[in-house]
Amino acid sequence: MRVELRKFIFVFIYIIIFAISFLFLPKIETFRNMSIAGTIIITILLILNFLYTKKILTPINIIFVCFILFQYGLPFLYAIDSNYSNWYLQQMSTSSLVNNNFFSIICIEAFAFGLIMAKKRQKEVEVKNNFLSDSNSKMIFSFSKLLLIITGIIAIPLGLYVSYLGIIHGYNYVKMDSMHIYNGITRFAQEFYVAANILCIVFSNNKQSKRNYMILALIYSVILILSGARTTSLAIILVLVFVKSEDDIKNKAKRTIFIALGIALLAFVGYAVAQQRFSGSISNHSITKVTESVIEEMGFNFTTINFVESFVPSNNNYQYGMTYIKSLLCLIPKTLDPTNTIENINKTLPEIELSNWLASKYGNLYSFGVGYSVIAEAYYNFGLWGFISVFIQGLIIGKIMSNSDEKNKTKFQKYIEYILLFALLTYPRRSFLTLLKSIEYYIVFIILAIFLLSQRNRKIRGNE
């Protein structure tokens, strides 16, 4: 009863914040003032989230922080630095920037509200004795090793080859896939190799085995960063930071400090790689410069809602959920579609459409790729009512990841926690399809494979 009352109080506070935002934020007329108001509100949301979960640096909280930085990084810089300016935002009208700033704030509130609403009571996440329980760890570990070997035969040589091509020909050569080596098989191997490695780490039966698989993951992350997959590489290392902290650091304060230092180091590495990649040197690496550059790079994603709003509904109609339906259809493997319908649907996904719109209007100005965002897709579908779809996505992520209570989570729940931390770090700058694909590949397919293997073993035991 006490837990339910506590949740009710937090939900009530969120509703009050939501109501205040709708009543007073539309009266703000300048972009910087809206950014200041938004930064204050979002800071309050973060504090409320930390207070509600009674934790600070957890996988789900990291995903929430990344959601904020990707969707609101540029307004945040405008809020804290009166001298800051961004060339891309300067090309947009003040009224559009203010309106899209307001919409972004509302969507971040909706996402945070979804995470809070999804939080389960401890008695609802009791361990059940099924094929995913810890009693089946030996079989799951054997499956994980087999999957790691099969996918590693492709993923590791591929990563080394792409790294070699990147060193010889440069990053753009690799980015544009000029070598034409990526296909369904290679992407399958890349996707499931990481999942298999994390499974092996979680289900290892002794510390030495776990340490070996962690070293293997670290080596692969180095290969990836050399091949140009900076984000994927850093996401793997972040997972390793969390694994290390949970296994070896029992003091919560020390664990928080360790994770924070790990994140700070990864941010600097990401900044250094970006500087080396685009300018050929690291000219300024002060803490202030690195922090601003990281936030600016992540926060550039704020431009996507502005781009989409400039085309919708003036040139293109609202989709009323159609992009979400297309994403669901794209879960069907292309190999099972002889009509190429799924392939054709992929060509009409919202991020592809935005790229085509920008090319038709601005030529090569944005040919580097502006990406996409959860908030932009929400607006493209429902306009200002799009915050509801963002709330639903927060609810989905919260429901899947809320089984992470330290006292009673199973090994497979740990795997889900780690793999979604890896998969969803950059989800905010993509579309709904990224969330669905992450759930399909890393959870549904893995569960299905383990289930089929457990059924096979049961039949073998029954025939003996």
Short mmCIF file of C-alpha atoms in Angstrom, two decimals:
data_model
loop_
_atom_site.label_atom_id
_atom_site.label_comp_id
_atom_site.label_asym_id
_atom_site.label_seq_id
_atom_site.Cartn_x
_atom_site.Cartn_y
_atom_site.Cartn_z
CA MET A 1 0.00 0.00 0.00
CA ARG A 2 2.88 2.30 0.86
CA VAL A 3 4.43 1.64 -2.58
CA GLU A 4 1.17 2.44 -4.36
CA LEU A 5 0.78 5.70 -2.41
CA ARG A 6 4.34 6.69 -3.29
CA LYS A 7 3.72 6.01 -6.96
CA PHE A 8 0.47 7.99 -6.85
CA ILE A 9 2.31 11.00 -5.39
CA PHE A 10 4.93 10.94 -8.15
CA VAL A 11 2.31 10.48 -10.87
CA PHE A 12 0.38 13.43 -9.44
CA ILE A 13 3.54 15.60 -9.53
CA TYR A 14 4.17 14.61 -13.16
CA ILE A 15 0.61 15.53 -14.11
CA ILE A 16 1.02 18.92 -12.42
CA ILE A 17 4.25 19.56 -14.36
CA PHE A 18 2.53 18.52 -17.57
CA ALA A 19 -0.40 20.86 -16.91
CA ILE A 20 1.86 23.79 -16.04
CA SER A 21 3.84 23.22 -19.23
CA PHE A 22 0.71 23.30 -21.39
CA LEU A 23 -0.65 26.39 -19.64
CA PHE A 24 2.43 28.61 -19.41
CA LEU A 25 5.13 27.53 -21.88
CA PRO A 26 3.13 28.58 -25.00
CA LYS A 27 3.28 32.17 -23.70
CA ILE A 28 7.08 32.26 -24.05
CA GLU A 29 8.15 34.05 -27.23
CA THR A 30 11.93 33.66 -27.47
CA PHE A 31 13.90 30.50 -28.14
CA ARG A 32 16.41 31.05 -25.35
CA ASN A 33 13.74 31.69 -22.73
CA MET A 34 11.92 28.56 -23.84
CA SER A 35 15.23 26.68 -23.61
CA ILE A 36 15.81 27.96 -20.06
CA ALA A 37 12.29 26.94 -19.02
CA GLY A 38 12.72 23.56 -20.68
CA THR A 39 16.08 22.96 -19.02
CA ILE A 40 14.59 23.70 -15.59
CA ILE A 41 11.63 21.38 -16.20
CA ILE A 42 13.81 18.57 -17.54
CA THR A 43 16.20 18.90 -14.59
CA ILE A 44 13.21 18.52 -12.26
CA LEU A 45 12.10 15.43 -14.22
CA LEU A 46 15.56 13.91 -13.84
CA ILE A 47 15.60 14.54 -10.10
CA LEU A 48 12.10 13.06 -9.75
CA ASN A 49 13.19 10.00 -11.73
CA PHE A 50 16.24 9.51 -9.51
CA LEU A 51 14.14 9.93 -6.37
CA TYR A 52 11.48 7.53 -7.58
CA THR A 53 13.91 4.78 -8.59
CA LYS A 54 16.17 5.54 -5.58
CA LYS A 55 19.11 5.16 -7.96
CA ILE A 56 21.06 7.46 -10.26
CA LEU A 57 23.17 5.59 -12.79
CA THR A 58 21.16 2.57 -13.91
CA PRO A 59 20.74 1.31 -17.49
CA ILE A 60 17.21 2.68 -17.78
CA ASN A 61 18.25 6.05 -16.33
CA ILE A 62 21.17 6.23 -18.78
CA ILE A 63 18.74 5.63 -21.65
CA PHE A 64 16.54 8.42 -20.29
CA VAL A 65 19.51 10.81 -20.06
CA CYS A 66 20.51 9.95 -23.65
CA PHE A 67 16.92 10.57 -24.73
CA ILE A 68 17.15 14.05 -23.21
CA LEU A 69 20.57 14.86 -24.67
CA PHE A 70 19.63 13.72 -28.17
CA GLN A 71 16.29 15.51 -28.20
CA TYR A 72 17.23 18.61 -26.23
CA GLY A 73 21.01 19.05 -26.36
CA LEU A 74 21.06 22.22 -28.47
CA PRO A 75 18.36 24.05 -26.46
CA PHE A 76 20.26 23.09 -23.31
CA LEU A 77 23.41 24.79 -24.63
CA TYR A 78 21.37 27.89 -25.51
CA ALA A 79 19.98 27.89 -21.98
CA ILE A 80 23.29 27.70 -20.10
CA ASP A 81 25.37 29.89 -22.42
CA SER A 82 23.96 33.21 -23.63
CA ASN A 83 26.77 33.46 -26.21
CA TYR A 84 26.17 30.05 -27.74
CA SER A 85 24.75 29.82 -31.26
CA ASN A 86 24.29 27.06 -33.81
CA TRP A 87 24.49 27.76 -37.53
CA TYR A 88 21.83 25.23 -38.45
CA LEU A 89 19.31 26.64 -36.00
CA GLN A 90 20.04 30.14 -37.26
CA GLN A 91 18.62 29.09 -40.63
CA MET A 92 15.22 28.45 -39.04
CA SER A 93 12.51 30.92 -38.02
CA THR A 94 12.19 31.92 -34.37
CA SER A 95 8.51 30.93 -34.22
CA SER A 96 9.28 27.43 -35.50
CA LEU A 97 12.16 27.00 -33.07
CA VAL A 98 10.02 28.11 -30.13
CA ASN A 99 7.11 25.84 -31.11
CA ASN A 100 9.33 22.82 -31.69
CA ASN A 101 11.19 23.52 -28.46
CA PHE A 102 7.86 23.43 -26.63
CA PHE A 103 6.84 20.20 -28.37
CA SER A 104 10.18 18.59 -27.46
CA ILE A 105 9.69 19.49 -23.80
CA ILE A 106 6.20 17.96 -23.79
CA CYS A 107 7.50 14.77 -25.45
CA ILE A 108 10.34 14.42 -22.93
CA GLU A 109 7.81 14.79 -20.14
CA ALA A 110 5.63 12.13 -21.79
CA PHE A 111 8.58 9.73 -22.13
CA ALA A 112 9.54 10.23 -18.48
CA PHE A 113 5.92 9.70 -17.44
CA GLY A 114 5.84 6.43 -19.40
CA LEU A 115 8.94 5.19 -17.56
CA ILE A 116 7.38 6.04 -14.20
CA MET A 117 4.05 4.40 -15.03
CA ALA A 118 5.82 1.21 -16.10
CA LYS A 119 7.65 0.74 -12.80
CA LYS A 120 6.47 -2.48 -11.15
CA ARG A 121 6.22 -3.40 -7.53
CA GLN A 122 8.77 -5.92 -6.37
CA LYS A 123 6.19 -8.65 -5.81
CA GLU A 124 5.25 -8.44 -9.48
CA VAL A 125 8.75 -9.42 -10.63
CA GLU A 126 9.14 -12.61 -8.65
CA VAL A 127 11.36 -15.22 -10.26
CA LYS A 128 9.43 -17.90 -12.13
CA ASN A 129 10.79 -21.37 -12.78
CA ASN A 130 10.75 -21.62 -16.57
CA PHE A 131 13.18 -22.19 -19.43
CA LEU A 132 14.69 -18.72 -18.84
CA SER A 133 15.27 -19.18 -15.12
CA ASP A 134 18.69 -19.53 -13.53
CA SER A 135 18.14 -23.27 -13.14
CA ASN A 136 18.56 -23.50 -16.93
CA SER A 137 21.80 -21.47 -16.96
CA LYS A 138 24.00 -24.31 -18.18
CA MET A 139 21.93 -24.89 -21.32
CA ILE A 140 21.66 -21.14 -22.05
CA PHE A 141 25.43 -20.75 -21.62
CA SER A 142 26.05 -23.59 -24.09
CA PHE A 143 23.68 -21.98 -26.59
CA SER A 144 25.40 -18.61 -26.10
CA LYS A 145 28.85 -20.06 -26.81
CA LEU A 146 27.59 -21.76 -29.96
CA LEU A 147 25.97 -18.54 -31.19
CA LEU A 148 29.14 -16.60 -30.38
CA ILE A 149 31.29 -18.99 -32.43
CA ILE A 150 28.92 -19.05 -35.44
CA THR A 151 28.51 -15.27 -35.61
CA GLY A 152 32.13 -14.57 -34.66
CA ILE A 153 33.41 -16.48 -37.68
CA ILE A 154 31.85 -13.70 -39.78
CA ALA A 155 31.74 -10.66 -37.47
CA ILE A 156 35.39 -10.56 -36.37
CA PRO A 157 37.07 -11.00 -39.80
CA LEU A 158 34.54 -8.54 -41.24
CA GLY A 159 35.38 -5.98 -38.56
CA LEU A 160 39.11 -6.40 -39.16
CA TYR A 161 38.68 -6.05 -42.92
CA VAL A 162 36.53 -2.93 -42.62
CA SER A 163 39.07 -1.47 -40.16
CA TYR A 164 41.83 -2.08 -42.70
CA LEU A 165 39.78 -0.40 -45.47
CA GLY A 166 39.03 2.54 -43.19
CA ILE A 167 42.71 3.06 -42.41
CA ILE A 168 43.66 2.84 -46.09
CA HIS A 169 40.79 4.76 -47.71
CA GLY A 170 39.35 6.86 -44.89
CA TYR A 171 36.14 6.92 -42.86
CA ASN A 172 33.80 8.09 -45.65
CA TYR A 173 34.76 5.11 -47.80
CA VAL A 174 33.61 2.77 -45.03
CA LYS A 175 30.57 4.86 -44.11
CA MET A 176 29.21 4.76 -47.67
CA ASP A 177 29.86 0.99 -47.86
CA SER A 178 31.93 1.53 -51.00
CA MET A 179 33.17 -2.05 -50.68
CA HIS A 180 29.59 -3.46 -50.88
CA ILE A 181 30.14 -6.17 -48.29
CA TYR A 182 27.17 -5.51 -46.01
CA ASN A 183 24.19 -7.80 -46.58
CA GLY A 184 21.66 -9.77 -44.58
CA ILE A 185 24.19 -12.40 -43.47
CA THR A 186 26.90 -9.97 -42.38
CA ARG A 187 24.43 -7.77 -40.54
CA PHE A 188 22.92 -10.81 -38.81
CA ALA A 189 26.38 -11.84 -37.65
CA GLN A 190 27.19 -8.34 -36.40
CA GLU A 191 23.89 -7.96 -34.54
CA PHE A 192 23.89 -11.34 -32.84
CA TYR A 193 27.59 -11.52 -32.07
CA VAL A 194 27.21 -8.74 -29.52
CA ALA A 195 24.10 -10.38 -28.06
CA ALA A 196 25.89 -13.73 -27.80
CA ASN A 197 28.91 -12.11 -26.14
CA ILE A 198 26.74 -10.42 -23.52
CA LEU A 199 24.86 -13.69 -22.91
CA CYS A 200 28.19 -15.45 -22.35
CA ILE A 201 29.27 -12.75 -19.88
CA VAL A 202 26.02 -12.98 -17.92
CA PHE A 203 25.74 -16.79 -17.90
CA SER A 204 29.42 -17.60 -17.31
CA ASN A 205 29.75 -20.10 -14.48
CA ASN A 206 32.91 -18.63 -12.94
CA LYS A 207 34.80 -15.35 -12.67
CA GLN A 208 37.64 -16.34 -14.97
CA SER A 209 35.24 -17.33 -17.74
CA LYS A 210 33.34 -14.08 -17.35
CA ARG A 211 36.59 -12.10 -17.43
CA ASN A 212 37.63 -13.84 -20.65
CA TYR A 213 34.37 -13.00 -22.39
CA MET A 214 34.60 -9.40 -21.19
CA ILE A 215 38.10 -9.15 -22.69
CA LEU A 216 36.73 -10.60 -25.93
CA ALA A 217 34.00 -7.96 -25.95
CA LEU A 218 36.57 -5.24 -25.31
CA ILE A 219 38.74 -6.46 -28.20
CA TYR A 220 35.72 -6.46 -30.51
CA SER A 221 34.81 -2.93 -29.43
CA VAL A 222 38.34 -1.79 -30.38
CA ILE A 223 37.91 -3.43 -33.79
CA LEU A 224 34.59 -1.64 -34.20
CA ILE A 225 35.95 1.78 -33.32
CA LEU A 226 38.72 1.30 -35.89
CA SER A 227 36.11 0.30 -38.47
CA GLY A 228 34.15 3.52 -37.92
CA ALA A 229 31.40 2.09 -35.68
CA ARG A 230 32.18 4.51 -32.85
CA THR A 231 28.74 4.49 -31.20
CA THR A 232 28.42 0.70 -31.22
CA SER A 233 31.91 0.33 -29.80
CA LEU A 234 31.33 2.77 -26.95
CA ALA A 235 27.95 1.16 -26.16
CA ILE A 236 29.66 -2.21 -25.69
CA ILE A 237 32.25 -0.68 -23.38
CA LEU A 238 29.49 1.03 -21.38
CA VAL A 239 27.85 -2.36 -20.84
CA LEU A 240 31.20 -3.71 -19.62
CA VAL A 241 31.44 -0.78 -17.18
CA PHE A 242 28.06 -1.73 -15.71
CA VAL A 243 28.97 -5.44 -15.52
CA LYS A 244 32.24 -4.62 -13.76
CA SER A 245 30.54 -2.27 -11.30
CA GLU A 246 27.81 -4.76 -10.37
CA ASP A 247 30.19 -7.69 -9.95
CA ASP A 248 33.13 -6.09 -8.14
CA ILE A 249 31.85 -2.94 -6.40
CA LYS A 250 29.30 -3.54 -3.66
CA ASN A 251 29.26 -0.04 -2.18
CA LYS A 252 26.55 1.93 -4.02
CA ALA A 253 28.36 5.27 -3.77
CA LYS A 254 31.62 3.83 -5.12
CA ARG A 255 29.69 2.04 -7.86
CA THR A 256 28.03 5.30 -8.91
CA ILE A 257 31.38 7.09 -9.00
CA PHE A 258 32.94 4.26 -11.03
CA ILE A 259 30.14 4.33 -13.61
CA ALA A 260 30.24 8.14 -13.78
CA LEU A 261 33.98 8.11 -14.41
CA GLY A 262 33.50 5.41 -17.03
CA ILE A 263 30.87 7.48 -18.83
CA ALA A 264 33.08 10.58 -18.68
CA LEU A 265 36.01 8.63 -20.15
CA LEU A 266 33.81 7.23 -22.93
CA ALA A 267 32.55 10.74 -23.72
CA PHE A 268 36.14 11.95 -24.11
CA VAL A 269 37.04 8.95 -26.29
CA GLY A 270 34.00 9.61 -28.47
CA TYR A 271 34.97 13.26 -28.79
CA ALA A 272 38.60 12.39 -29.59
CA VAL A 273 37.58 9.90 -32.29
CA ALA A 274 35.20 12.44 -33.86
CA GLN A 275 37.90 15.13 -33.85
CA GLN A 276 40.46 12.80 -35.38
CA ARG A 277 37.97 11.57 -37.96
CA PHE A 278 36.79 14.95 -39.22
CA SER A 279 39.67 17.36 -38.53
CA GLY A 280 42.64 15.03 -38.32
CA SER A 281 43.75 16.25 -34.89
CA ILE A 282 42.61 16.97 -31.33
CA SER A 283 43.28 20.68 -30.97
CA ASN A 284 41.32 21.52 -27.82
CA HIS A 285 40.46 18.98 -25.16
CA SER A 286 39.54 21.09 -22.12
CA ILE A 287 36.70 19.71 -19.99
CA THR A 288 34.43 22.58 -21.05
CA LYS A 289 35.16 22.09 -24.75
CA VAL A 290 34.71 18.32 -24.61
CA THR A 291 31.43 18.62 -22.68
CA GLU A 292 30.02 21.23 -25.07
CA SER A 293 31.12 19.27 -28.13
CA VAL A 294 29.56 16.03 -26.87
CA ILE A 295 26.26 17.74 -26.03
CA GLU A 296 26.29 19.63 -29.33
CA GLU A 297 26.92 16.49 -31.37
CA MET A 298 24.21 14.53 -29.59
CA GLY A 299 21.87 17.51 -29.45
CA PHE A 300 22.11 18.17 -33.19
CA ASN A 301 19.24 15.69 -33.33
CA PHE A 302 16.98 18.58 -32.23
CA THR A 303 17.19 19.88 -35.80
CA THR A 304 15.17 16.92 -37.11
CA ILE A 305 11.90 18.02 -35.50
CA ASN A 306 12.46 21.45 -37.04
CA PHE A 307 13.10 19.96 -40.47
CA VAL A 308 10.04 17.71 -40.27
CA GLU A 309 7.85 20.56 -39.04
CA SER A 310 8.94 22.67 -42.01
CA PHE A 311 7.54 20.03 -44.39
CA VAL A 312 4.55 18.77 -42.37
CA PRO A 313 1.71 19.50 -42.86
CA SER A 314 2.54 22.26 -45.39
CA ASN A 315 3.97 19.91 -48.04
CA ASN A 316 3.21 16.45 -46.65
CA ASN A 317 0.22 15.21 -44.67
CA TYR A 318 0.23 13.83 -41.15
CA GLN A 319 0.56 10.04 -41.19
CA TYR A 320 -1.82 9.23 -38.31
CA GLY A 321 0.20 6.23 -37.19
CA MET A 322 1.12 4.89 -40.62
CA THR A 323 4.90 5.06 -40.02
CA TYR A 324 4.42 2.94 -36.90
CA ILE A 325 2.42 0.38 -38.89
CA LYS A 326 5.16 0.32 -41.53
CA SER A 327 7.72 -0.31 -38.77
CA LEU A 328 5.70 -3.28 -37.54
CA LEU A 329 5.55 -4.69 -41.07
CA CYS A 330 9.31 -4.25 -41.42
CA LEU A 331 9.80 -6.76 -38.62
CA ILE A 332 9.07 -9.43 -41.24
CA PRO A 333 12.42 -10.68 -42.61
CA LYS A 334 12.97 -9.66 -46.22
CA THR A 335 13.96 -13.23 -47.07
CA LEU A 336 10.38 -14.33 -46.31
CA ASP A 337 8.91 -11.82 -48.75
CA PRO A 338 9.28 -12.90 -52.39
CA THR A 339 7.16 -9.91 -53.52
CA ASN A 340 9.73 -7.36 -52.21
CA THR A 341 6.90 -5.56 -50.41
CA ILE A 342 8.96 -5.21 -47.22
CA GLU A 343 11.91 -3.88 -49.21
CA ASN A 344 9.66 -1.25 -50.80
CA ILE A 345 8.20 -0.29 -47.41
CA ASN A 346 11.74 0.18 -46.05
CA LYS A 347 12.32 2.76 -48.78
CA THR A 348 9.37 4.83 -47.49
CA LEU A 349 10.34 4.90 -43.80
CA PRO A 350 10.29 8.41 -42.26
CA GLU A 351 14.06 8.88 -42.03
CA ILE A 352 14.36 8.06 -45.75
CA GLU A 353 11.55 10.48 -46.56
CA LEU A 354 13.18 13.29 -44.58
CA SER A 355 16.48 12.72 -46.38
CA ASN A 356 14.68 12.93 -49.73
CA TRP A 357 12.80 16.10 -48.71
CA LEU A 358 16.02 17.83 -47.66
CA ALA A 359 17.81 16.79 -50.84
CA SER A 360 14.98 18.11 -53.04
CA LYS A 361 14.91 21.47 -51.23
CA TYR A 362 18.53 22.09 -50.22
CA GLY A 363 20.57 19.92 -52.59
CA ASN A 364 23.76 18.63 -50.97
CA LEU A 365 23.68 20.97 -47.97
CA TYR A 366 22.53 18.20 -45.63
CA SER A 367 23.98 15.27 -47.56
CA PHE A 368 26.00 14.23 -44.48
CA GLY A 369 22.73 12.96 -43.00
CA VAL A 370 20.76 14.68 -40.24
CA GLY A 371 19.46 11.44 -38.80
CA TYR A 372 15.97 11.25 -37.36
CA SER A 373 14.31 11.25 -33.96
CA VAL A 374 11.52 9.73 -31.91
CA ILE A 375 10.00 13.19 -31.45
CA ALA A 376 10.15 14.04 -35.16
CA GLU A 377 8.34 10.81 -36.03
CA ALA A 378 5.72 11.49 -33.37
CA TYR A 379 5.03 14.92 -34.89
CA TYR A 380 4.97 13.50 -38.43
CA ASN A 381 2.19 11.15 -37.37
CA PHE A 382 -0.02 13.16 -35.02
CA GLY A 383 1.23 16.73 -34.87
CA LEU A 384 1.13 18.15 -31.34
CA TRP A 385 -0.75 15.05 -30.16
CA GLY A 386 2.35 13.02 -30.98
CA PHE A 387 3.48 13.18 -27.36
CA ILE A 388 1.04 10.31 -26.70
CA SER A 389 3.05 7.96 -28.93
CA VAL A 390 6.25 9.03 -27.13
CA PHE A 391 4.56 8.21 -23.81
CA ILE A 392 3.69 4.74 -25.15
CA GLN A 393 7.30 4.14 -26.19
CA GLY A 394 8.51 5.18 -22.74
CA LEU A 395 5.95 2.77 -21.28
CA ILE A 396 7.18 -0.09 -23.49
CA ILE A 397 10.83 0.46 -22.55
CA GLY A 398 9.94 0.84 -18.89
CA LYS A 399 7.85 -2.34 -18.86
CA ILE A 400 10.63 -4.42 -20.43
CA MET A 401 13.41 -3.00 -18.25
CA SER A 402 11.56 -2.65 -14.94
CA ASN A 403 12.42 -6.25 -13.97
CA SER A 404 15.83 -5.04 -12.86
CA ASP A 405 15.48 -5.00 -9.08
CA GLU A 406 18.93 -5.88 -7.75
CA LYS A 407 17.60 -8.28 -5.14
CA ASN A 408 15.72 -10.71 -7.34
CA LYS A 409 16.57 -10.28 -11.01
CA THR A 410 17.50 -13.42 -12.88
CA LYS A 411 20.49 -13.76 -15.16
CA PHE A 412 18.27 -13.41 -18.21
CA GLN A 413 16.77 -10.22 -16.77
CA LYS A 414 20.34 -8.96 -16.39
CA TYR A 415 20.92 -9.82 -20.05
CA ILE A 416 17.82 -7.83 -21.08
CA GLU A 417 19.04 -4.90 -19.02
CA TYR A 418 22.50 -4.95 -20.61
CA ILE A 419 21.44 -5.65 -24.20
CA LEU A 420 18.83 -2.87 -24.20
CA LEU A 421 21.37 -0.48 -22.71
CA PHE A 422 23.58 -1.38 -25.67
CA ALA A 423 20.78 -1.24 -28.26
CA LEU A 424 18.80 1.81 -27.13
CA LEU A 425 21.53 4.34 -26.37
CA THR A 426 21.05 5.91 -29.81
CA TYR A 427 17.39 4.93 -30.25
CA PRO A 428 16.22 8.54 -29.56
CA ARG A 429 17.94 9.75 -32.75
CA ARG A 430 16.32 7.08 -34.86
CA SER A 431 12.74 5.94 -35.49
CA PHE A 432 10.26 3.58 -33.84
CA LEU A 433 11.65 0.76 -35.98
CA THR A 434 14.89 0.81 -33.97
CA LEU A 435 12.98 0.06 -30.77
CA LEU A 436 11.01 -2.73 -32.43
CA LYS A 437 14.08 -4.26 -34.08
CA SER A 438 15.97 -4.22 -30.78
CA ILE A 439 13.14 -6.10 -29.06
CA GLU A 440 12.74 -8.50 -31.98
CA TYR A 441 16.42 -9.34 -32.49
CA TYR A 442 17.84 -9.21 -29.00
CA ILE A 443 14.90 -10.48 -26.95
CA VAL A 444 12.24 -12.27 -29.01
CA PHE A 445 14.62 -14.19 -31.30
CA ILE A 446 16.91 -15.12 -28.40
CA ILE A 447 13.99 -16.28 -26.24
CA LEU A 448 12.58 -18.27 -29.15
CA ALA A 449 15.93 -19.96 -29.79
CA ILE A 450 16.36 -20.85 -26.10
CA PHE A 451 12.77 -22.15 -25.93
CA LEU A 452 13.22 -24.40 -28.96
CA LEU A 453 16.51 -25.71 -27.58
CA SER A 454 14.95 -26.40 -24.17
CA GLN A 455 12.05 -28.24 -25.82
CA ARG A 456 14.52 -30.32 -27.82
CA ASN A 457 16.46 -31.21 -24.67
CA ARG A 458 13.25 -32.13 -22.88
CA LYS A 459 12.27 -34.52 -25.66
CA ILE A 460 15.75 -36.11 -25.61
CA ARG A 461 15.50 -36.64 -21.85
CA GLY A 462 12.00 -38.06 -22.28
CA ASN A 463 13.19 -40.65 -24.78
CA GLU A 464 16.04 -41.88 -22.61
#
